Amino acid sequence: MKYENLLLKITNRILYITINRESKLNALNKLTLAELHFAVTDSLTNPLIGGIILTGSGNKAFVAGADILEFSSFNADEGGNLSREGHNKVFNVIHNCYKPIVAAINGFALGGGLELAMACHIRVASDNARLGLPEVTLGLIPGYGGTQRLTQLIGRGKALEMILTANMISANEALNIGLVNYVETPENLITKAEEILNKILSHSSTAVASAIRAVNAGLTDGKDGFEAEINEFSSCFTTPDFQEGIAAFKEKRKPMFTGIA
Ligand code: COA
C-alpha cells in the first residue's frame, strides 16, 4: 500500500509510524485514519514487526485532533458514524493490538490526538508536549474513546476536570497524574520509546500478547478480566516460549524466544 499521510519504516523489529500532515498539525482526517487502520492491521501478520512506535512529524504536534473541517457540516448520523468507525477501525484496533504500541508524543496531543495516544499501550512525552481534550470548546465531547480511556487512566475526578474545563496540561503534569509513563527531552523522545519497546521485545511475544489481552479484558464490557487472565495464563503453558523460558532459567542462561504460538 502507498501511504499519503503516514511515513512507515521498519528497523530491528520496530515499525515506526509517523503521521505526516505537519502543516495541519497532523490532524486526523479520513485518509489518515484509513491509513492508520491499514498500517496497524497489516503489522499483525508481518513477522518482521514486533512492536510499533507511533509519533507525529515535526516538532510542534503529535496530533492536534480530528480534522475539524471534515466534520464541520455533519448531522447527527454522520457524527455517530464518524465516531463508531473511528472506534472500530482505528482506536480499538490499536488498543487491542497484541503487538505493543508506544506513543511518542512530540508536541500537541489534543482531542483525537490524545485519544490516539491513550489507545496505545505506553506513552512517552517530550517535555514541550501539551495534552488535552478541548472538544467542549467546539460544542462536542470526545468521540474516539476519550471519555472512557482518560477515566481509566487517571480516574473520574481528574478526567472530568480535563474534559469539562478543556484545559491543556503540560507533559510533567501528565506524568504526575499517570497520563504518560515518561517525559523526555525532544531529542531523547524516540530513544526512550525504543528503549521501552526493545525491553518488551526481548521477552516472549506470546506472553506479551497474552498479558495485553488479559489487561484489556478487564476494561471491556461483558468480559471477566480475572477469567481472561486464567485462560491466558493457561494457554501460555502450551507455547514453545514457556518451555524455553523455563529451560533457560534452569540452565542459568538467557532465553531465546521464538514467539511461535
Ligand atoms: N483540524 C483541522 N485543522 C487543524 C487542526 C484540527 N484539529 N488543528 C490544527 N489545524 C490546522 C490549522 O487550521 C492550521 O491550518 P492553516 O494553516 O491552513 O490555517 C494549521 O493546522 C496550524 O494550526 P494553527 O492553529 O495555525 O497553529 P497554532 O500554533 O496557532 O495553534 C493549536 C495550535 C493546536 C492550539 C490550534 O491549532 C488548535 O486549537 N487546534 C485545534 C485543537 C482541537 O480543538 N482539537 C480537537 C478537535 S475535535
PDB file of C-alpha atoms and ligand atoms in Angstrom:
ATOM      1  CA  MET A   1       0.000   0.000   0.000  1.00  0.00           C
ATOM      2  CA  LYS A   2       1.176   3.503  -0.841  1.00  0.00           C
ATOM      3  CA  TYR A   3       0.692   5.886   2.073  1.00  0.00           C
ATOM      4  CA  GLU A   4      -0.016   9.595   1.622  1.00  0.00           C
ATOM      5  CA  ASN A   5      -0.266  10.773   5.216  1.00  0.00           C
ATOM      6  CA  LEU A   6       1.924   8.272   7.039  1.00  0.00           C
ATOM      7  CA  LEU A   7       5.637   7.581   6.904  1.00  0.00           C
ATOM      8  CA  LEU A   8       6.498   3.959   7.655  1.00  0.00           C
ATOM      9  CA  LYS A   9       9.848   2.404   8.394  1.00  0.00           C
ATOM     10  CA  ILE A  10      10.774  -0.991   9.836  1.00  0.00           C
ATOM     11  CA  THR A  11      14.091  -1.280  11.691  1.00  0.00           C
ATOM     12  CA  ASN A  12      15.150  -4.006  14.129  1.00  0.00           C
ATOM     13  CA  ARG A  13      11.604  -5.373  14.545  1.00  0.00           C
ATOM     14  CA  ILE A  14      10.121  -1.915  15.237  1.00  0.00           C
ATOM     15  CA  LEU A  15       7.593  -0.371  12.860  1.00  0.00           C
ATOM     16  CA  TYR A  16       7.884   3.404  13.088  1.00  0.00           C
ATOM     17  CA  ILE A  17       4.638   5.113  12.074  1.00  0.00           C
ATOM     18  CA  THR A  18       4.893   8.882  11.666  1.00  0.00           C
ATOM     19  CA  ILE A  19       1.695  10.807  10.993  1.00  0.00           C
ATOM     20  CA  ASN A  20       2.811  13.194   8.299  1.00  0.00           C
ATOM     21  CA  ARG A  21       0.460  16.172   7.915  1.00  0.00           C
ATOM     22  CA  GLU A  22       2.711  18.673   9.579  1.00  0.00           C
ATOM     23  CA  SER A  23       1.065  21.757   8.027  1.00  0.00           C
ATOM     24  CA  LYS A  24      -2.230  20.698   9.695  1.00  0.00           C
ATOM     25  CA  LEU A  25      -0.505  19.708  12.928  1.00  0.00           C
ATOM     26  CA  ASN A  26      -1.051  16.073  11.915  1.00  0.00           C
ATOM     27  CA  ALA A  27      -4.841  16.358  12.373  1.00  0.00           C
ATOM     28  CA  LEU A  28      -6.617  13.065  11.756  1.00  0.00           C
ATOM     29  CA  ASN A  29      -8.562  13.287   8.519  1.00  0.00           C
ATOM     30  CA  LYS A  30     -10.397  10.373   6.920  1.00  0.00           C
ATOM     31  CA  LEU A  31      -7.445   9.256   4.819  1.00  0.00           C
ATOM     32  CA  THR A  32      -5.041   9.330   7.773  1.00  0.00           C
ATOM     33  CA  LEU A  33      -7.433   7.210   9.831  1.00  0.00           C
ATOM     34  CA  ALA A  34      -7.838   4.729   6.957  1.00  0.00           C
ATOM     35  CA  GLU A  35      -4.068   4.506   6.575  1.00  0.00           C
ATOM     36  CA  LEU A  36      -3.603   4.005  10.323  1.00  0.00           C
ATOM     37  CA  HIS A  37      -6.140   1.184  10.212  1.00  0.00           C
ATOM     38  CA  PHE A  38      -4.288  -0.479   7.374  1.00  0.00           C
ATOM     39  CA  ALA A  39      -0.792   0.005   8.833  1.00  0.00           C
ATOM     40  CA  VAL A  40      -1.658  -1.417  12.260  1.00  0.00           C
ATOM     41  CA  THR A  41      -3.759  -4.290  10.900  1.00  0.00           C
ATOM     42  CA  ASP A  42      -1.060  -5.170   8.390  1.00  0.00           C
ATOM     43  CA  SER A  43       1.609  -5.196  11.121  1.00  0.00           C
ATOM     44  CA  LEU A  44      -0.182  -8.060  12.876  1.00  0.00           C
ATOM     45  CA  THR A  45       0.699 -10.520  10.140  1.00  0.00           C
ATOM     46  CA  ASN A  46       4.162  -9.144   9.354  1.00  0.00           C
ATOM     47  CA  PRO A  47       6.756 -11.350  11.076  1.00  0.00           C
ATOM     48  CA  LEU A  48       9.365  -8.588  10.704  1.00  0.00           C
ATOM     49  CA  ILE A  49       7.400  -6.383  13.112  1.00  0.00           C
ATOM     50  CA  GLY A  50       7.475  -6.980  16.874  1.00  0.00           C
ATOM     51  CA  GLY A  51       6.045  -3.647  18.011  1.00  0.00           C
ATOM     52  CA  ILE A  52       5.211  -0.121  16.909  1.00  0.00           C
ATOM     53  CA  ILE A  53       6.300   3.406  17.767  1.00  0.00           C
ATOM     54  CA  LEU A  54       3.688   5.982  16.780  1.00  0.00           C
ATOM     55  CA  THR A  55       4.621   9.651  16.517  1.00  0.00           C
ATOM     56  CA  GLY A  56       3.849  12.847  14.603  1.00  0.00           C
ATOM     57  CA  SER A  57       6.000  14.696  12.095  1.00  0.00           C
ATOM     58  CA  GLY A  58       7.687  17.960  13.016  1.00  0.00           C
ATOM     59  CA  ASN A  59       8.408  19.253  16.484  1.00  0.00           C
ATOM     60  CA  LYS A  60       5.117  21.022  17.200  1.00  0.00           C
ATOM     61  CA  ALA A  61       2.419  18.373  17.284  1.00  0.00           C
ATOM     62  CA  PHE A  62       1.864  14.689  17.840  1.00  0.00           C
ATOM     63  CA  VAL A  63      -1.721  15.107  16.578  1.00  0.00           C
ATOM     64  CA  ALA A  64      -3.853  18.241  17.146  1.00  0.00           C
ATOM     65  CA  GLY A  65      -7.103  16.282  16.982  1.00  0.00           C
ATOM     66  CA  ALA A  66      -9.595  15.012  14.482  1.00  0.00           C
ATOM     67  CA  ASP A  67      -9.743  17.174  11.359  1.00  0.00           C
ATOM     68  CA  ILE A  68     -12.316  19.768  12.384  1.00  0.00           C
ATOM     69  CA  LEU A  69     -13.034  20.973   8.840  1.00  0.00           C
ATOM     70  CA  GLU A  70     -14.003  17.481   7.694  1.00  0.00           C
ATOM     71  CA  PHE A  71     -16.894  17.120  10.150  1.00  0.00           C
ATOM     72  CA  SER A  72     -17.942  20.768  10.392  1.00  0.00           C
ATOM     73  CA  SER A  73     -21.201  20.262   8.457  1.00  0.00           C
ATOM     74  CA  PHE A  74     -22.076  16.779   9.725  1.00  0.00           C
ATOM     75  CA  ASN A  75     -25.527  15.850  11.028  1.00  0.00           C
ATOM     76  CA  ALA A  76     -26.129  13.505  13.986  1.00  0.00           C
ATOM     77  CA  ASP A  77     -25.996  10.320  11.901  1.00  0.00           C
ATOM     78  CA  GLU A  78     -22.791  11.340  10.169  1.00  0.00           C
ATOM     79  CA  GLY A  79     -21.259  12.319  13.508  1.00  0.00           C
ATOM     80  CA  GLY A  80     -22.258   8.995  15.027  1.00  0.00           C
ATOM     81  CA  ASN A  81     -20.807   7.092  12.084  1.00  0.00           C
ATOM     82  CA  LEU A  82     -17.556   9.046  12.281  1.00  0.00           C
ATOM     83  CA  SER A  83     -17.186   8.130  15.941  1.00  0.00           C
ATOM     84  CA  ARG A  84     -18.236   4.481  15.571  1.00  0.00           C
ATOM     85  CA  GLU A  85     -15.993   3.882  12.583  1.00  0.00           C
ATOM     86  CA  GLY A  86     -13.072   5.532  14.365  1.00  0.00           C
ATOM     87  CA  HIS A  87     -13.596   3.307  17.410  1.00  0.00           C
ATOM     88  CA  ASN A  88     -13.934   0.123  15.380  1.00  0.00           C
ATOM     89  CA  LYS A  89     -11.288   0.653  12.738  1.00  0.00           C
ATOM     90  CA  VAL A  90      -8.551   2.591  14.497  1.00  0.00           C
ATOM     91  CA  PHE A  91      -8.747   3.251  18.219  1.00  0.00           C
ATOM     92  CA  ASN A  92      -9.925  -0.210  19.294  1.00  0.00           C
ATOM     93  CA  VAL A  93      -7.583  -1.839  16.784  1.00  0.00           C
ATOM     94  CA  ILE A  94      -4.648  -0.034  18.415  1.00  0.00           C
ATOM     95  CA  HIS A  95      -5.946  -0.684  21.949  1.00  0.00           C
ATOM     96  CA  ASN A  96      -6.348  -4.399  21.209  1.00  0.00           C
ATOM     97  CA  CYS A  97      -3.239  -4.813  19.064  1.00  0.00           C
ATOM     98  CA  TYR A  98      -1.333  -7.699  20.622  1.00  0.00           C
ATOM     99  CA  LYS A  99       1.965  -6.271  19.417  1.00  0.00           C
ATOM    100  CA  PRO A 100       2.954  -3.470  21.821  1.00  0.00           C
ATOM    101  CA  ILE A 101       2.480   0.124  20.645  1.00  0.00           C
ATOM    102  CA  VAL A 102       4.323   3.043  22.241  1.00  0.00           C
ATOM    103  CA  ALA A 103       3.124   6.593  21.560  1.00  0.00           C
ATOM    104  CA  ALA A 104       5.959   9.108  21.300  1.00  0.00           C
ATOM    105  CA  ILE A 105       4.115  12.376  21.969  1.00  0.00           C
ATOM    106  CA  ASN A 106       6.259  15.031  20.323  1.00  0.00           C
ATOM    107  CA  GLY A 107       4.081  18.130  20.916  1.00  0.00           C
ATOM    108  CA  PHE A 108       0.336  18.903  20.999  1.00  0.00           C
ATOM    109  CA  ALA A 109      -1.795  15.825  21.722  1.00  0.00           C
ATOM    110  CA  LEU A 110      -5.292  17.266  21.614  1.00  0.00           C
ATOM    111  CA  GLY A 111      -8.717  15.718  21.176  1.00  0.00           C
ATOM    112  CA  GLY A 112      -8.386  12.734  18.850  1.00  0.00           C
ATOM    113  CA  GLY A 113      -4.609  13.073  19.197  1.00  0.00           C
ATOM    114  CA  LEU A 114      -4.704  12.443  22.923  1.00  0.00           C
ATOM    115  CA  GLU A 115      -7.290   9.722  22.320  1.00  0.00           C
ATOM    116  CA  LEU A 116      -4.885   8.103  19.855  1.00  0.00           C
ATOM    117  CA  ALA A 117      -2.045   8.232  22.388  1.00  0.00           C
ATOM    118  CA  MET A 118      -4.343   6.798  25.068  1.00  0.00           C
ATOM    119  CA  ALA A 119      -5.307   3.865  22.849  1.00  0.00           C
ATOM    120  CA  CYS A 120      -1.595   2.936  22.665  1.00  0.00           C
ATOM    121  CA  HIS A 121      -0.173   0.707  25.387  1.00  0.00           C
ATOM    122  CA  ILE A 122       2.527   3.063  26.677  1.00  0.00           C
ATOM    123  CA  ARG A 123       3.079   6.821  26.315  1.00  0.00           C
ATOM    124  CA  VAL A 124       6.315   8.816  26.333  1.00  0.00           C
ATOM    125  CA  ALA A 125       6.004  12.601  26.014  1.00  0.00           C
ATOM    126  CA  SER A 126       8.543  15.250  25.087  1.00  0.00           C
ATOM    127  CA  ASP A 127       8.849  17.984  27.692  1.00  0.00           C
ATOM    128  CA  ASN A 128       7.257  20.527  25.326  1.00  0.00           C
ATOM    129  CA  ALA A 129       4.105  18.426  24.814  1.00  0.00           C
ATOM    130  CA  ARG A 130       0.673  19.835  25.682  1.00  0.00           C
ATOM    131  CA  LEU A 131      -2.169  17.406  26.250  1.00  0.00           C
ATOM    132  CA  GLY A 132      -5.907  17.997  26.426  1.00  0.00           C
ATOM    133  CA  LEU A 133      -9.420  17.178  25.299  1.00  0.00           C
ATOM    134  CA  PRO A 134     -10.772  20.528  24.034  1.00  0.00           C
ATOM    135  CA  GLU A 135     -13.934  19.156  22.369  1.00  0.00           C
ATOM    136  CA  VAL A 136     -16.388  21.043  24.622  1.00  0.00           C
ATOM    137  CA  THR A 137     -14.976  24.293  23.231  1.00  0.00           C
ATOM    138  CA  LEU A 138     -16.430  23.156  19.884  1.00  0.00           C
ATOM    139  CA  GLY A 139     -19.776  22.095  21.353  1.00  0.00           C
ATOM    140  CA  LEU A 140     -18.696  18.452  21.212  1.00  0.00           C
ATOM    141  CA  ILE A 141     -17.409  15.744  23.503  1.00  0.00           C
ATOM    142  CA  PRO A 142     -14.510  13.336  22.877  1.00  0.00           C
ATOM    143  CA  GLY A 143     -15.699  10.744  20.362  1.00  0.00           C
ATOM    144  CA  TYR A 144     -12.763   8.384  19.953  1.00  0.00           C
ATOM    145  CA  GLY A 145     -12.808   6.789  23.397  1.00  0.00           C
ATOM    146  CA  GLY A 146     -11.563   9.781  25.383  1.00  0.00           C
ATOM    147  CA  THR A 147     -14.320   9.802  27.996  1.00  0.00           C
ATOM    148  CA  GLN A 148     -13.579   6.158  28.789  1.00  0.00           C
ATOM    149  CA  ARG A 149      -9.818   5.775  28.376  1.00  0.00           C
ATOM    150  CA  LEU A 150      -8.965   9.014  30.179  1.00  0.00           C
ATOM    151  CA  THR A 151     -11.126   7.937  33.119  1.00  0.00           C
ATOM    152  CA  GLN A 152      -9.465   4.508  33.167  1.00  0.00           C
ATOM    153  CA  LEU A 153      -6.013   6.065  33.106  1.00  0.00           C
ATOM    154  CA  ILE A 154      -6.334   8.940  35.592  1.00  0.00           C
ATOM    155  CA  GLY A 155      -9.623   8.405  37.459  1.00  0.00           C
ATOM    156  CA  ARG A 156     -13.023  10.109  37.213  1.00  0.00           C
ATOM    157  CA  GLY A 157     -12.242  13.331  39.060  1.00  0.00           C
ATOM    158  CA  LYS A 158      -9.213  14.360  37.029  1.00  0.00           C
ATOM    159  CA  ALA A 159     -10.755  13.062  33.793  1.00  0.00           C
ATOM    160  CA  LEU A 160     -13.879  15.146  34.284  1.00  0.00           C
ATOM    161  CA  GLU A 161     -11.739  18.156  35.145  1.00  0.00           C
ATOM    162  CA  MET A 162      -9.761  17.814  31.899  1.00  0.00           C
ATOM    163  CA  ILE A 163     -12.819  17.137  29.736  1.00  0.00           C
ATOM    164  CA  LEU A 164     -15.094  19.799  31.248  1.00  0.00           C
ATOM    165  CA  THR A 165     -12.523  22.594  31.558  1.00  0.00           C
ATOM    166  CA  ALA A 166     -10.847  21.687  28.229  1.00  0.00           C
ATOM    167  CA  ASN A 167      -7.574  22.764  29.868  1.00  0.00           C
ATOM    168  CA  MET A 168      -4.343  21.660  28.253  1.00  0.00           C
ATOM    169  CA  ILE A 169      -1.802  20.234  30.651  1.00  0.00           C
ATOM    170  CA  SER A 170       1.973  20.047  30.414  1.00  0.00           C
ATOM    171  CA  ALA A 171       3.926  16.822  29.943  1.00  0.00           C
ATOM    172  CA  ASN A 172       5.071  16.955  33.569  1.00  0.00           C
ATOM    173  CA  GLU A 173       1.501  17.376  34.846  1.00  0.00           C
ATOM    174  CA  ALA A 174       0.520  14.425  32.626  1.00  0.00           C
ATOM    175  CA  LEU A 175       3.342  12.410  34.193  1.00  0.00           C
ATOM    176  CA  ASN A 176       2.180  13.297  37.714  1.00  0.00           C
ATOM    177  CA  ILE A 177      -1.368  12.049  37.078  1.00  0.00           C
ATOM    178  CA  GLY A 178      -0.301   8.895  35.237  1.00  0.00           C
ATOM    179  CA  LEU A 179      -1.420  10.019  31.799  1.00  0.00           C
ATOM    180  CA  VAL A 180       2.061   9.468  30.367  1.00  0.00           C
ATOM    181  CA  ASN A 181       4.690   6.982  31.501  1.00  0.00           C
ATOM    182  CA  TYR A 182       7.795   9.111  30.914  1.00  0.00           C
ATOM    183  CA  VAL A 183       8.813  12.652  29.965  1.00  0.00           C
ATOM    184  CA  GLU A 184      11.943  13.187  27.898  1.00  0.00           C
ATOM    185  CA  THR A 185      13.631  15.989  26.009  1.00  0.00           C
ATOM    186  CA  PRO A 186      12.537  16.130  22.361  1.00  0.00           C
ATOM    187  CA  GLU A 187      15.978  14.793  21.338  1.00  0.00           C
ATOM    188  CA  ASN A 188      15.627  11.726  23.572  1.00  0.00           C
ATOM    189  CA  LEU A 189      11.950  11.011  22.910  1.00  0.00           C
ATOM    190  CA  ILE A 190      12.331   8.283  20.297  1.00  0.00           C
ATOM    191  CA  THR A 191      15.349   6.773  22.069  1.00  0.00           C
ATOM    192  CA  LYS A 192      13.259   6.370  25.233  1.00  0.00           C
ATOM    193  CA  ALA A 193      10.372   4.844  23.270  1.00  0.00           C
ATOM    194  CA  GLU A 194      12.854   2.438  21.631  1.00  0.00           C
ATOM    195  CA  GLU A 195      14.384   1.530  24.990  1.00  0.00           C
ATOM    196  CA  ILE A 196      10.964   0.574  26.391  1.00  0.00           C
ATOM    197  CA  LEU A 197       9.893  -1.288  23.264  1.00  0.00           C
ATOM    198  CA  ASN A 198      13.192  -3.157  22.901  1.00  0.00           C
ATOM    199  CA  LYS A 199      12.896  -4.307  26.511  1.00  0.00           C
ATOM    200  CA  ILE A 200       9.417  -5.663  25.762  1.00  0.00           C
ATOM    201  CA  LEU A 201      10.611  -7.249  22.509  1.00  0.00           C
ATOM    202  CA  SER A 202      13.336  -9.120  24.390  1.00  0.00           C
ATOM    203  CA  HIS A 203      10.603 -11.104  26.159  1.00  0.00           C
ATOM    204  CA  SER A 204       8.280 -13.813  24.881  1.00  0.00           C
ATOM    205  CA  SER A 205       5.944 -12.228  22.319  1.00  0.00           C
ATOM    206  CA  THR A 206       3.293 -14.852  23.021  1.00  0.00           C
ATOM    207  CA  ALA A 207       3.376 -13.955  26.732  1.00  0.00           C
ATOM    208  CA  VAL A 208       3.346 -10.221  25.925  1.00  0.00           C
ATOM    209  CA  ALA A 209       0.283 -10.737  23.700  1.00  0.00           C
ATOM    210  CA  SER A 210      -1.446 -12.739  26.462  1.00  0.00           C
ATOM    211  CA  ALA A 211      -0.727 -10.004  29.010  1.00  0.00           C
ATOM    212  CA  ILE A 212      -2.161  -7.292  26.734  1.00  0.00           C
ATOM    213  CA  ARG A 213      -5.313  -9.362  26.157  1.00  0.00           C
ATOM    214  CA  ALA A 214      -5.767 -10.083  29.881  1.00  0.00           C
ATOM    215  CA  VAL A 215      -5.321  -6.440  30.919  1.00  0.00           C
ATOM    216  CA  ASN A 216      -7.677  -5.247  28.177  1.00  0.00           C
ATOM    217  CA  ALA A 217     -10.320  -7.852  29.062  1.00  0.00           C
ATOM    218  CA  GLY A 218     -10.866  -6.280  32.468  1.00  0.00           C
ATOM    219  CA  LEU A 219     -11.609  -2.966  30.767  1.00  0.00           C
ATOM    220  CA  THR A 220     -14.055  -4.447  28.272  1.00  0.00           C
ATOM    221  CA  ASP A 221     -17.777  -4.548  28.931  1.00  0.00           C
ATOM    222  CA  GLY A 222     -19.133  -8.047  29.296  1.00  0.00           C
ATOM    223  CA  LYS A 223     -15.725  -9.629  29.845  1.00  0.00           C
ATOM    224  CA  ASP A 224     -14.433 -11.001  33.135  1.00  0.00           C
ATOM    225  CA  GLY A 225     -10.808  -9.901  33.411  1.00  0.00           C
ATOM    226  CA  PHE A 226      -9.929 -12.495  36.052  1.00  0.00           C
ATOM    227  CA  GLU A 227     -11.392 -15.287  33.926  1.00  0.00           C
ATOM    228  CA  ALA A 228      -9.486 -13.936  30.909  1.00  0.00           C
ATOM    229  CA  GLU A 229      -6.294 -13.968  32.974  1.00  0.00           C
ATOM    230  CA  ILE A 230      -6.829 -17.608  33.956  1.00  0.00           C
ATOM    231  CA  ASN A 231      -7.372 -18.587  30.314  1.00  0.00           C
ATOM    232  CA  GLU A 232      -4.409 -16.609  29.009  1.00  0.00           C
ATOM    233  CA  PHE A 233      -2.197 -17.957  31.804  1.00  0.00           C
ATOM    234  CA  SER A 234      -3.294 -21.470  30.923  1.00  0.00           C
ATOM    235  CA  SER A 235      -2.589 -21.045  27.210  1.00  0.00           C
ATOM    236  CA  CYS A 236       0.966 -19.848  27.955  1.00  0.00           C
ATOM    237  CA  PHE A 237       1.765 -23.401  29.087  1.00  0.00           C
ATOM    238  CA  THR A 238       1.229 -24.665  25.533  1.00  0.00           C
ATOM    239  CA  THR A 239       3.819 -22.330  23.978  1.00  0.00           C
ATOM    240  CA  PRO A 240       7.407 -23.138  22.988  1.00  0.00           C
ATOM    241  CA  ASP A 241       8.362 -19.844  24.702  1.00  0.00           C
ATOM    242  CA  PHE A 242       7.230 -21.250  28.046  1.00  0.00           C
ATOM    243  CA  GLN A 243       9.398 -24.370  27.516  1.00  0.00           C
ATOM    244  CA  GLU A 244      12.320 -22.163  26.527  1.00  0.00           C
ATOM    245  CA  GLY A 245      11.835 -19.705  29.423  1.00  0.00           C
ATOM    246  CA  ILE A 246      11.820 -22.500  31.978  1.00  0.00           C
ATOM    247  CA  ALA A 247      14.768 -24.319  30.345  1.00  0.00           C
ATOM    248  CA  ALA A 248      16.811 -21.094  30.257  1.00  0.00           C
ATOM    249  CA  PHE A 249      16.035 -20.444  33.917  1.00  0.00           C
ATOM    250  CA  LYS A 250      17.217 -23.914  34.899  1.00  0.00           C
ATOM    251  CA  GLU A 251      20.336 -23.695  32.732  1.00  0.00           C
ATOM    252  CA  LYS A 252      21.106 -20.186  34.035  1.00  0.00           C
ATOM    253  CA  ARG A 253      21.220 -18.665  30.545  1.00  0.00           C
ATOM    254  CA  LYS A 254      19.285 -16.053  28.602  1.00  0.00           C
ATOM    255  CA  PRO A 255      16.151 -17.401  26.899  1.00  0.00           C
ATOM    256  CA  MET A 256      15.958 -17.465  23.099  1.00  0.00           C
ATOM    257  CA  PHE A 257      12.276 -16.874  22.479  1.00  0.00           C
ATOM    258  CA  THR A 258      10.733 -17.647  19.091  1.00  0.00           C
ATOM    259  CA  GLY A 259       7.244 -16.301  19.710  1.00  0.00           C
ATOM    260  CA  ILE A 260       5.767 -19.344  17.965  1.00  0.00           C
ATOM    261  CA  ALA A 261       2.142 -19.681  19.051  1.00  0.00           C
TER     262      ALA A 261
HETATM  263  N1  COA B   1      -8.313  20.065  12.480  1.00  0.00           N
HETATM  264  C1  COA B   1      -8.034  20.666  11.311  1.00  0.00           C
HETATM  265  N2  COA B   1      -7.015  21.537  11.160  1.00  0.00           N
HETATM  266  C2  COA B   1      -6.245  21.770  12.241  1.00  0.00           C
HETATM  267  C3  COA B   1      -6.474  21.179  13.479  1.00  0.00           C
HETATM  268  C4  COA B   1      -7.569  20.278  13.580  1.00  0.00           C
HETATM  269  N3  COA B   1      -7.855  19.630  14.718  1.00  0.00           N
HETATM  270  N4  COA B   1      -5.562  21.645  14.365  1.00  0.00           N
HETATM  271  C5  COA B   1      -4.786  22.486  13.675  1.00  0.00           C
HETATM  272  N5  COA B   1      -5.185  22.575  12.396  1.00  0.00           N
HETATM  273  C6  COA B   1      -4.608  23.402  11.312  1.00  0.00           C
HETATM  274  C7  COA B   1      -4.978  24.857  11.446  1.00  0.00           C
HETATM  275  O1  COA B   1      -6.276  25.102  10.925  1.00  0.00           O
HETATM  276  C8  COA B   1      -3.885  25.497  10.651  1.00  0.00           C
HETATM  277  O2  COA B   1      -4.159  25.324   9.273  1.00  0.00           O
HETATM  278  P1  COA B   1      -3.997  26.584   8.260  1.00  0.00           P
HETATM  279  O3  COA B   1      -2.541  26.955   8.326  1.00  0.00           O
HETATM  280  O4  COA B   1      -4.409  26.038   6.934  1.00  0.00           O
HETATM  281  O5  COA B   1      -4.881  27.668   8.785  1.00  0.00           O
HETATM  282  C9  COA B   1      -2.669  24.626  10.952  1.00  0.00           C
HETATM  283  O6  COA B   1      -3.190  23.382  11.418  1.00  0.00           O
HETATM  284  C10 COA B   1      -1.766  25.191  12.036  1.00  0.00           C
HETATM  285  O7  COA B   1      -2.546  25.430  13.203  1.00  0.00           O
HETATM  286  P2  COA B   1      -2.659  26.860  13.927  1.00  0.00           P
HETATM  287  O8  COA B   1      -3.962  26.922  14.648  1.00  0.00           O
HETATM  288  O9  COA B   1      -2.354  27.974  12.970  1.00  0.00           O
HETATM  289  O10 COA B   1      -1.448  26.728  14.983  1.00  0.00           O
HETATM  290  P3  COA B   1      -1.323  27.496  16.382  1.00  0.00           P
HETATM  291  O11 COA B   1       0.073  27.257  16.831  1.00  0.00           O
HETATM  292  O12 COA B   1      -1.807  28.881  16.273  1.00  0.00           O
HETATM  293  O13 COA B   1      -2.330  26.705  17.356  1.00  0.00           O
HETATM  294  C11 COA B   1      -3.377  24.753  18.328  1.00  0.00           C
HETATM  295  C12 COA B   1      -2.106  25.366  17.683  1.00  0.00           C
HETATM  296  C13 COA B   1      -3.132  23.257  18.490  1.00  0.00           C
HETATM  297  C14 COA B   1      -3.637  25.396  19.695  1.00  0.00           C
HETATM  298  C15 COA B   1      -4.599  25.016  17.387  1.00  0.00           C
HETATM  299  O14 COA B   1      -4.251  24.587  16.083  1.00  0.00           O
HETATM  300  C16 COA B   1      -5.855  24.309  17.792  1.00  0.00           C
HETATM  301  O15 COA B   1      -6.509  24.726  18.733  1.00  0.00           O
HETATM  302  N6  COA B   1      -6.233  23.240  17.057  1.00  0.00           N
HETATM  303  C17 COA B   1      -7.470  22.535  17.283  1.00  0.00           C
HETATM  304  C18 COA B   1      -7.363  21.646  18.522  1.00  0.00           C
HETATM  305  C19 COA B   1      -8.691  20.945  18.770  1.00  0.00           C
HETATM  306  O16 COA B   1      -9.677  21.550  19.098  1.00  0.00           O
HETATM  307  N7  COA B   1      -8.669  19.631  18.624  1.00  0.00           N
HETATM  308  C20 COA B   1      -9.809  18.803  18.878  1.00  0.00           C
HETATM  309  C21 COA B   1     -10.560  18.573  17.635  1.00  0.00           C
HETATM  310  S1  COA B   1     -12.018  17.604  17.941  1.00  0.00           S
END
